[in-house]
mmCIF file of C-alpha atoms and ligand atoms in Angstrom:
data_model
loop_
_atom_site.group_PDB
_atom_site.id
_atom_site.type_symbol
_atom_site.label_atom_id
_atom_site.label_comp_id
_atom_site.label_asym_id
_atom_site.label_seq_id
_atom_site.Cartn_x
_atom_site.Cartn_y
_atom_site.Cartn_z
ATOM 1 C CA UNK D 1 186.441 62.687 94.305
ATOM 2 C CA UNK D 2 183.564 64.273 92.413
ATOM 3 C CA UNK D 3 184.076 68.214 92.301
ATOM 4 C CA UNK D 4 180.977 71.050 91.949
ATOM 5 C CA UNK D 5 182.872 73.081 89.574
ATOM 6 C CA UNK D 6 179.546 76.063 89.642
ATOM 7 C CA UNK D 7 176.402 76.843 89.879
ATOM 8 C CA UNK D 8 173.487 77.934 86.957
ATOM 9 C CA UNK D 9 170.253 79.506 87.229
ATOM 10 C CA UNK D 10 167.224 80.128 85.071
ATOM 11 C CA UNK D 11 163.343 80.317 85.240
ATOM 12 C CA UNK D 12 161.753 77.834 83.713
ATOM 13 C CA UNK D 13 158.561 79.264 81.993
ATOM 14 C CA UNK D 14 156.581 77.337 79.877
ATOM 15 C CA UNK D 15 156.185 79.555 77.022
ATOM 16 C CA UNK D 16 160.050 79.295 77.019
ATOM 17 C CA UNK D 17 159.889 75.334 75.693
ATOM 18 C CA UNK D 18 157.590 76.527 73.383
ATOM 19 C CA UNK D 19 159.788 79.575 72.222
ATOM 20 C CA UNK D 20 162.237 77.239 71.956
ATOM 21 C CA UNK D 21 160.547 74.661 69.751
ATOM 22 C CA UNK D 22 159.828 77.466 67.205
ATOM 23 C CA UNK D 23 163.053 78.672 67.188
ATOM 24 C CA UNK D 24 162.266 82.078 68.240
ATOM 25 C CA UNK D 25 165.830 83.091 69.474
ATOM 26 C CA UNK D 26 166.080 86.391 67.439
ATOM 27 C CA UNK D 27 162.363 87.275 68.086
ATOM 28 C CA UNK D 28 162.549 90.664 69.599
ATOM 29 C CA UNK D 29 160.009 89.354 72.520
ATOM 30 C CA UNK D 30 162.519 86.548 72.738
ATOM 31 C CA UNK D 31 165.802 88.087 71.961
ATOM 32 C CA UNK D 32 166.730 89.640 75.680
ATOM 33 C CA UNK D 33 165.762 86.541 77.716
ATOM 34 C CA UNK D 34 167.911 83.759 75.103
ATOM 35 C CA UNK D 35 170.496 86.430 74.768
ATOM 36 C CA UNK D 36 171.116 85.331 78.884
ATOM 37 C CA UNK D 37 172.259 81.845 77.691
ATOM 38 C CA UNK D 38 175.382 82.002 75.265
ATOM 39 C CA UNK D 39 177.900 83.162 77.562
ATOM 40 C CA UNK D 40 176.670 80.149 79.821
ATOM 41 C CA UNK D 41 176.967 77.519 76.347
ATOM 42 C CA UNK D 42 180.723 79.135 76.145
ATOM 43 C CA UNK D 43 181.825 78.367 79.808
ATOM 44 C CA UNK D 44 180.000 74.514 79.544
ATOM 45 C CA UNK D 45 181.686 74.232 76.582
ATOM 46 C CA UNK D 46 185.045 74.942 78.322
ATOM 47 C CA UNK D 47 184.138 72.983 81.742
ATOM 48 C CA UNK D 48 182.807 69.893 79.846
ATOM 49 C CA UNK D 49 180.872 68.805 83.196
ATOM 50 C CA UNK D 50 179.440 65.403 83.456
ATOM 51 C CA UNK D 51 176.452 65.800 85.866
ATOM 52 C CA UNK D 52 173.832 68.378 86.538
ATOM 53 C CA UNK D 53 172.287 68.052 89.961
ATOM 54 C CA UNK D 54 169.063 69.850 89.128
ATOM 55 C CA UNK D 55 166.901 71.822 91.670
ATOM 56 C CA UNK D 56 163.167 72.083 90.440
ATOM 57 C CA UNK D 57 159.849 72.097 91.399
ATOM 58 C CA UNK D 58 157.136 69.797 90.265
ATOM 59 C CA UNK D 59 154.466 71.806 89.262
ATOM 60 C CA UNK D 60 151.776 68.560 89.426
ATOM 61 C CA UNK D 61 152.748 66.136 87.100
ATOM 62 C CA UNK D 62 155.032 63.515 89.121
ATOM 63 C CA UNK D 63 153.623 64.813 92.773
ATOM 64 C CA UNK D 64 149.827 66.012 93.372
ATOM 65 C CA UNK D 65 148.427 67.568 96.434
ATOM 66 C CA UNK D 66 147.425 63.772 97.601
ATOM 67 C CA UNK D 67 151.254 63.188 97.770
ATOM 68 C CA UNK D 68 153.643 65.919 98.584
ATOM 69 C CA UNK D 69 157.447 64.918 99.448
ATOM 70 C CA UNK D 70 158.984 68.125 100.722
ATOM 71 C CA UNK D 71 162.573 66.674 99.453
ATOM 72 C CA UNK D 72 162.134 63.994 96.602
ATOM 73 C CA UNK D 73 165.607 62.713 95.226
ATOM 74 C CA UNK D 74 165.706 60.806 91.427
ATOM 75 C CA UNK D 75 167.588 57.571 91.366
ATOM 76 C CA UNK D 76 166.160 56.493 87.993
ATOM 77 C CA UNK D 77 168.635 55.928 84.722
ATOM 78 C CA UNK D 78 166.461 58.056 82.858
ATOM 79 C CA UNK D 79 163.557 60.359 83.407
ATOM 80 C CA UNK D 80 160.574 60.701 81.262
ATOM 81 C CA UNK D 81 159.482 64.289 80.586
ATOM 82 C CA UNK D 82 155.679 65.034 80.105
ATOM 83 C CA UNK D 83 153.885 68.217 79.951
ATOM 84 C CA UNK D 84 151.299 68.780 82.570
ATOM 85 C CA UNK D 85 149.226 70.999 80.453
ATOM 86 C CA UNK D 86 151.230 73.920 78.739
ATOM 87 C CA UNK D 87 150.803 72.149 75.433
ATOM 88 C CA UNK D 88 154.757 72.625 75.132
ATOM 89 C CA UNK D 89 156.239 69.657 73.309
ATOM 90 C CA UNK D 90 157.325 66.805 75.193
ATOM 91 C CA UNK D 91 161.247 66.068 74.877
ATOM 92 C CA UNK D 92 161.766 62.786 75.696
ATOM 93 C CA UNK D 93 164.125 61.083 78.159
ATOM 94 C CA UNK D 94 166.353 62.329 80.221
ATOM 95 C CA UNK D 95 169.537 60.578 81.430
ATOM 96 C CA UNK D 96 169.948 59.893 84.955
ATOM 97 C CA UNK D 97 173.322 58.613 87.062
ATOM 98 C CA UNK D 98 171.615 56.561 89.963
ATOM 99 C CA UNK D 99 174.973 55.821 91.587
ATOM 100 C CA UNK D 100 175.545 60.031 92.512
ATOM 101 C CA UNK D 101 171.984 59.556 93.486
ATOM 102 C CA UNK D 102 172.490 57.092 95.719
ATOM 103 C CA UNK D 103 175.281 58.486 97.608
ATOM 104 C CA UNK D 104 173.473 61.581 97.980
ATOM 105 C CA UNK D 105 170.445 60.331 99.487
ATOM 106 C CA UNK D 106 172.386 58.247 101.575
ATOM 107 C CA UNK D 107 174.964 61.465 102.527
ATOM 108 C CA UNK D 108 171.499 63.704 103.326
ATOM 109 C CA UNK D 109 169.646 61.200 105.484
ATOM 110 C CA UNK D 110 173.218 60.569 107.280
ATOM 111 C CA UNK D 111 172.575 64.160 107.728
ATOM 112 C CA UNK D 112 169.460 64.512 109.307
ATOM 113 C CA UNK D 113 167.282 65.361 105.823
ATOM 114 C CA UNK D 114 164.963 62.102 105.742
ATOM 115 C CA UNK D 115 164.181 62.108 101.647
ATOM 116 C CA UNK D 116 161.849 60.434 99.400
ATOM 117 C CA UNK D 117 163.868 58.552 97.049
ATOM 118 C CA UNK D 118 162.369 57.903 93.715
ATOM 119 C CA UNK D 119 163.549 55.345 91.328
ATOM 120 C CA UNK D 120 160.369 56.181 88.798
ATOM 121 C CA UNK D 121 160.308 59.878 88.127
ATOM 122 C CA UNK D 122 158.185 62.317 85.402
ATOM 123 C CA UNK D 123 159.762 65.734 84.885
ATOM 124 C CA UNK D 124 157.759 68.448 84.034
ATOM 125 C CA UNK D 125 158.801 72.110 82.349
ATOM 126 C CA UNK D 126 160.493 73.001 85.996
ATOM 127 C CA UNK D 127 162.817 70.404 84.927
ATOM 128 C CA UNK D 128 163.517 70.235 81.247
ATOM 129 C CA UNK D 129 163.318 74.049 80.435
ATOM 130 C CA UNK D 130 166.326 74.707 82.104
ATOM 131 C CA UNK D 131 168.506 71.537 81.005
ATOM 132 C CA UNK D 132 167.206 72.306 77.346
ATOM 133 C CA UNK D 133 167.987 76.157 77.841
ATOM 134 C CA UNK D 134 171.873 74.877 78.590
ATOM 135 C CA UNK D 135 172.243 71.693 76.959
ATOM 136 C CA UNK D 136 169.619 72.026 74.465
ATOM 137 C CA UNK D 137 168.969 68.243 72.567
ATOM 138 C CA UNK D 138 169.309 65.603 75.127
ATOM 139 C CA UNK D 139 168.254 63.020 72.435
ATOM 140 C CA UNK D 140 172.558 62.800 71.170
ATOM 141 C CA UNK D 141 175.091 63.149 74.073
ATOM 142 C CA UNK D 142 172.840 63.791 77.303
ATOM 143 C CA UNK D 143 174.146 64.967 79.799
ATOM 144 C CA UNK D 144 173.428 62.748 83.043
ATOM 145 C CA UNK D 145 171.372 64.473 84.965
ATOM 146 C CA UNK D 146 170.086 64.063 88.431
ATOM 147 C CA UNK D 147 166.390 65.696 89.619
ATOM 148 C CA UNK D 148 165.830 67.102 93.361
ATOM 149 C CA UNK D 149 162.020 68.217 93.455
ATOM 150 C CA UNK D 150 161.392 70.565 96.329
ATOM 151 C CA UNK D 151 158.039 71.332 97.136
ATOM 152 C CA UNK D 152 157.206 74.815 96.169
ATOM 153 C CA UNK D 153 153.276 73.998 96.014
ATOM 154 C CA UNK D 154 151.508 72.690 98.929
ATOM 155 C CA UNK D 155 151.985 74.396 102.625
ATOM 156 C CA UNK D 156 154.101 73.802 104.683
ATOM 157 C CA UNK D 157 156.865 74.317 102.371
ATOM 158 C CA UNK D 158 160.446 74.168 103.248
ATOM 159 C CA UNK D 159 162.009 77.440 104.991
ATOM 160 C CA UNK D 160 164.570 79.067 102.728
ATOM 161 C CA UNK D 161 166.970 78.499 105.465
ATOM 162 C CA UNK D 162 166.600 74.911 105.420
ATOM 163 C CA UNK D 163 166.787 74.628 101.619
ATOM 164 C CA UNK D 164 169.998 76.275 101.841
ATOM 165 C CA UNK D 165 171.455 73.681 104.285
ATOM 166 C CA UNK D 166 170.006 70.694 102.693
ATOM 167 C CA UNK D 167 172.276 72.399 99.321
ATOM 168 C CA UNK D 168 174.790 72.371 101.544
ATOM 169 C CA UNK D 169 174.355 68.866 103.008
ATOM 170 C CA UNK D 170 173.997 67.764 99.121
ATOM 171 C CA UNK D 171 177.256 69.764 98.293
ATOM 172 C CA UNK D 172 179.127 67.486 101.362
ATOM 173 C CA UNK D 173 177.562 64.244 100.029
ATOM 174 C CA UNK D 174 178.820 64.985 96.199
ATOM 175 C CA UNK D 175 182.512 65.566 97.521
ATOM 176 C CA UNK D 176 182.646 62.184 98.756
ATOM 177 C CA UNK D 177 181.322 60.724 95.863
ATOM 178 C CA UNK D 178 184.620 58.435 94.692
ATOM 179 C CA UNK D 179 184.689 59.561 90.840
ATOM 180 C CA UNK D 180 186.498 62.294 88.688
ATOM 181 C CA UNK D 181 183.079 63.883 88.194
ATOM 182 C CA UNK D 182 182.676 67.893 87.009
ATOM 183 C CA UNK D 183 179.307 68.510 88.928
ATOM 184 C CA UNK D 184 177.135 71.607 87.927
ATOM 185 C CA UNK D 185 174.536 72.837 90.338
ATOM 186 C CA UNK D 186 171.301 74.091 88.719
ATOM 187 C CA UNK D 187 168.962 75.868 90.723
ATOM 188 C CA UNK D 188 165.979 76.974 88.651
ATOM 189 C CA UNK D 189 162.393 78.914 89.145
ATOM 190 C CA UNK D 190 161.832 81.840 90.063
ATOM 191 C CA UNK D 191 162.132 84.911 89.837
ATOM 192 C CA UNK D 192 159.864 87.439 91.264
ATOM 193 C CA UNK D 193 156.101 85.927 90.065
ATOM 194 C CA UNK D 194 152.821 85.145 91.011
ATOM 195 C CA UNK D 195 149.635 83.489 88.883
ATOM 196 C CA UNK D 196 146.604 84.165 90.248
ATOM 197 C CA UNK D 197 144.751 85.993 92.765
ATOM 198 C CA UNK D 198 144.743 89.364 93.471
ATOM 199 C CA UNK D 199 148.259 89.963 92.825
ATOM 200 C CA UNK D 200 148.751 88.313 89.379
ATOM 201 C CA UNK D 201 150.852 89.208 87.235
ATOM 202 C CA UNK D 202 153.563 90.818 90.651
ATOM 203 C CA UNK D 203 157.058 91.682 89.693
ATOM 204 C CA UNK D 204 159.023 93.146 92.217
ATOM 205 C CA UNK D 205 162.609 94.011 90.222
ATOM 206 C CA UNK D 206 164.510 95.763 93.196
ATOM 207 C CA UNK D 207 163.749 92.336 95.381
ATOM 208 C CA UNK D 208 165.009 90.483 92.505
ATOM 209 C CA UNK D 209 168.803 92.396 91.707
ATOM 210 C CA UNK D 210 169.012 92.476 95.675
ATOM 211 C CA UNK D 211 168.487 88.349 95.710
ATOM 212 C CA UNK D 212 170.962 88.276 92.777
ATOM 213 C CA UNK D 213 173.525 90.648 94.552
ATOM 214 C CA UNK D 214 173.430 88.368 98.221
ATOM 215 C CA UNK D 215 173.151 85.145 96.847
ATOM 216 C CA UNK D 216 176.849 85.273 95.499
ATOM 217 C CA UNK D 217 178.808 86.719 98.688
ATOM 218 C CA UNK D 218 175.962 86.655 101.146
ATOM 219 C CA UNK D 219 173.701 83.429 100.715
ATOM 220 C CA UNK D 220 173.272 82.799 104.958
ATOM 221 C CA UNK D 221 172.060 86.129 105.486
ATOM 222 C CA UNK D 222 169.475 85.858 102.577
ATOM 223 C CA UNK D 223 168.316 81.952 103.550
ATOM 224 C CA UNK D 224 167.196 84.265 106.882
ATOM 225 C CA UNK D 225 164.813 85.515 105.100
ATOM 226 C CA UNK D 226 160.749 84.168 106.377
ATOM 227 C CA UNK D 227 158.577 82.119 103.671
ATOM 228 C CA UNK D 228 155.712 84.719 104.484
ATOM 229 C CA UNK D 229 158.481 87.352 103.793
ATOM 230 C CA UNK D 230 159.245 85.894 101.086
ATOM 231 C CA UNK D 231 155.813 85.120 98.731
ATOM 232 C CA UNK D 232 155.438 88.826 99.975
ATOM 233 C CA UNK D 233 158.429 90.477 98.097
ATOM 234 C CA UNK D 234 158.427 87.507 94.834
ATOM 235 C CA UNK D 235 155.145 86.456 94.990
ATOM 236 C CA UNK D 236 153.351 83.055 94.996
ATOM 237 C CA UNK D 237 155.283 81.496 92.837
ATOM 238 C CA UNK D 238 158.329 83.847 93.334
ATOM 239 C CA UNK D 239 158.687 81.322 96.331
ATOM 240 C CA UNK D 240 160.558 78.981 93.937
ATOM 241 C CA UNK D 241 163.461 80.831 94.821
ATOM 242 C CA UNK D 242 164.647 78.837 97.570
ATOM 243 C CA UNK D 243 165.315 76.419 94.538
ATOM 244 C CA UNK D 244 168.028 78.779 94.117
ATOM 245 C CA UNK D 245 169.000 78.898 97.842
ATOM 246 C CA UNK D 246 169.281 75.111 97.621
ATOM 247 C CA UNK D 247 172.092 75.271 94.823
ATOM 248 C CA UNK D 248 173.556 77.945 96.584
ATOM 249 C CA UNK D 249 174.065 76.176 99.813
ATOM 250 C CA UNK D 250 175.659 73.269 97.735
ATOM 251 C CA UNK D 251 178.690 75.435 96.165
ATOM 252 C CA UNK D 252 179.661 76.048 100.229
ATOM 253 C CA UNK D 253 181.939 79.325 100.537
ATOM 254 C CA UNK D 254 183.280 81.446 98.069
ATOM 255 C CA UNK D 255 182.086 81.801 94.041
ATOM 256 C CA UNK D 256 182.630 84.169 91.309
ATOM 257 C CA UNK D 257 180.100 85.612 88.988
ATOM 258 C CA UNK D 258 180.840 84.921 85.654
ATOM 259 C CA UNK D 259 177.840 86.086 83.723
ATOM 260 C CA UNK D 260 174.498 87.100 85.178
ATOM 261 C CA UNK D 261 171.282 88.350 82.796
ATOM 262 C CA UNK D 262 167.924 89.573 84.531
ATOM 263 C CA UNK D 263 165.021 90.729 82.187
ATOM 264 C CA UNK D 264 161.143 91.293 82.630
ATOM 265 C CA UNK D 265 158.706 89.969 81.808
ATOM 266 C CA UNK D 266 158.514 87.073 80.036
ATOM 267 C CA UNK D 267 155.005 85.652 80.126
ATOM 268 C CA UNK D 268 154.265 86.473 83.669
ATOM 269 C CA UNK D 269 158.102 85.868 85.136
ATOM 270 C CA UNK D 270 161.075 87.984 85.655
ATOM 271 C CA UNK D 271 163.693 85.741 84.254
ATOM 272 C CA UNK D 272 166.922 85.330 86.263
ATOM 273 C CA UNK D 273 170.319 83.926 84.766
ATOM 274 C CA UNK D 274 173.282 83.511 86.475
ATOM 275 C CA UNK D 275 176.292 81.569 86.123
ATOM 276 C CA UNK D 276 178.962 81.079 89.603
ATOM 277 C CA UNK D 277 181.966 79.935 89.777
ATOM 278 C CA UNK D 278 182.795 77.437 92.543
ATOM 279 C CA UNK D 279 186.274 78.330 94.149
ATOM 280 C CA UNK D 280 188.504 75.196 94.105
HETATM 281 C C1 LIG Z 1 154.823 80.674 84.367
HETATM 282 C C2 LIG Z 1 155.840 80.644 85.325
HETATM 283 C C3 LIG Z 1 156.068 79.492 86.071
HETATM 284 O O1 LIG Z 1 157.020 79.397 87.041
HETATM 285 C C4 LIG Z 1 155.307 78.355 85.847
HETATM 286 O O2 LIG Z 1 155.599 77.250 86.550
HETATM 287 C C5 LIG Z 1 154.294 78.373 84.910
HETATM 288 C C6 LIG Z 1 154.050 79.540 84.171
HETATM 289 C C7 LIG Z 1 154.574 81.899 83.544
HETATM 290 O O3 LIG Z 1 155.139 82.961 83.797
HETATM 291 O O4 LIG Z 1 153.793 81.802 82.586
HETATM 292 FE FE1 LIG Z 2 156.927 77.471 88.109
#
């Protein structure tokens, strides 16, 4: 059967893909956030996994306010990434595995989360920042990847508590997936943020190393927490967290922190890396 062998994070700022692009890894803006990533390259390059199962957020480029799937599931072969605006550069196509997607969507309905399943699917920076920040060029040896868009956007959004069991439903549907797969879980956004209004520009550093402290040995008391709470503490956009509490739910039980990196700001962001360890 197909095995979740850990969990990643990291934010997904724009002005990360375009960091990137120029090569700015030694940059002493730079240097602190990509300095998060090599200990995670090492431990990939160790696992070899053959899937990521990707927790994002469109950020309007596949989804707009007229159409707003709380869970949306790709089942494509390959996803198209586009940039809705940042002016970062597009990076092509992304590989997809439609047969994990399939048995997940049909494991989560089973389970009482009624998706939308997409077999046509644009990914925007909340996407391919973080796959490029592990995997960097998916044009030679992609890894196959598999999108799960959450909405983070339009209210109502999901409760934190129910993002963590739909991880965990996802996590239950994977392990009956008949395959030899190494699964990674990647739940990206975040951290602590907010855009606009009157509290643009919101970091709030304590509520960050407290989310990155429970969400290794006490995920179901964090999920608890309110989405009110919660855009109060991270701000607007901080709410992209539960994208986090998704992946979480899907290692189910115990995990070891192997490597974590937190640093602030980059553009308007504190930037959260973490890598767990699934126990067998
Ligand atoms: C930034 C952060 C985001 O999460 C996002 O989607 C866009 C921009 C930022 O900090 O610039
Ligand atoms: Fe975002």
């Amino acid at each position: 059967m197909a095995r979740i062998i850990g969990g990643l994070t990291s934010s997904h700022i724009p002005a990360v893909g375009a960091a990137y692009a120029k090569k700015q890894f030694e940059d002493p803006y730079w240097k602190p956030f990509f300095e998060g990533y090599p200990p995670v390259h090492k431990w990939l390059a160790e696992q070899k996994p053959d899937v990521a199962v990707v927790f994002y957020n469109d950020h309007g480029l596949n989804f707009f306010l007229d159409k707003m799937p709380t869970f949306a599931i790709g089942a494509a072969f390959e996803y198209e990434n586009q940039d809705e605006g940042w002016g970062i550069p597009a990076l092509g196509k992304f590989r997809g595995y439609p047969e994990l997607s399939w048995r997940i969507i049909d494991g989560v309905v089973a389970d009482g989360f009624d998706v939308c399943s997409c077999q046509e699917m644009a990914v925007d920076h909340g996407f391919s920042v973080p796959v490029q920040l592990f995997w960097g060029d998916q044009t030679k040896n992609p890894i196959k990847t598999i999108p799960i868009c959450v909405n983070t956007v339009q209210h109502p959004v999901p409760t934190p508590m129910r993002c963590y069991r739909f991880g965990q439903a996802i996590g239950r549907a994977i392990a009956s997936f008949p395959g030899a797969e190494k699964v990674v879980i990647l739940g990206t956004g975040g951290m602590s943020h907010q855009l606009d209004g009157k509290r643009a520009g919101f970091i709030n550093k304590k509520f960050d190393l407290m989310c990155m402290e429970k969400i290794v040995d006490d995920p179901e008391e964090l999920a608890k927490i309110s989405t009110a709470d919660l855009i109060h503490e991270a701000g607007a956009q901080g709410l992209e967290f539960i994208l986090w509490l998704a992946m979480r739910g899907c290692l189910n039980g115990k995990v070891k922190r192997l490597h974590q990196n937190y640093h602030i700001p980059i553009s308007n962001t504190a930037a959260g890396t973490l890598l767990l360890e699934n126990a067998a």
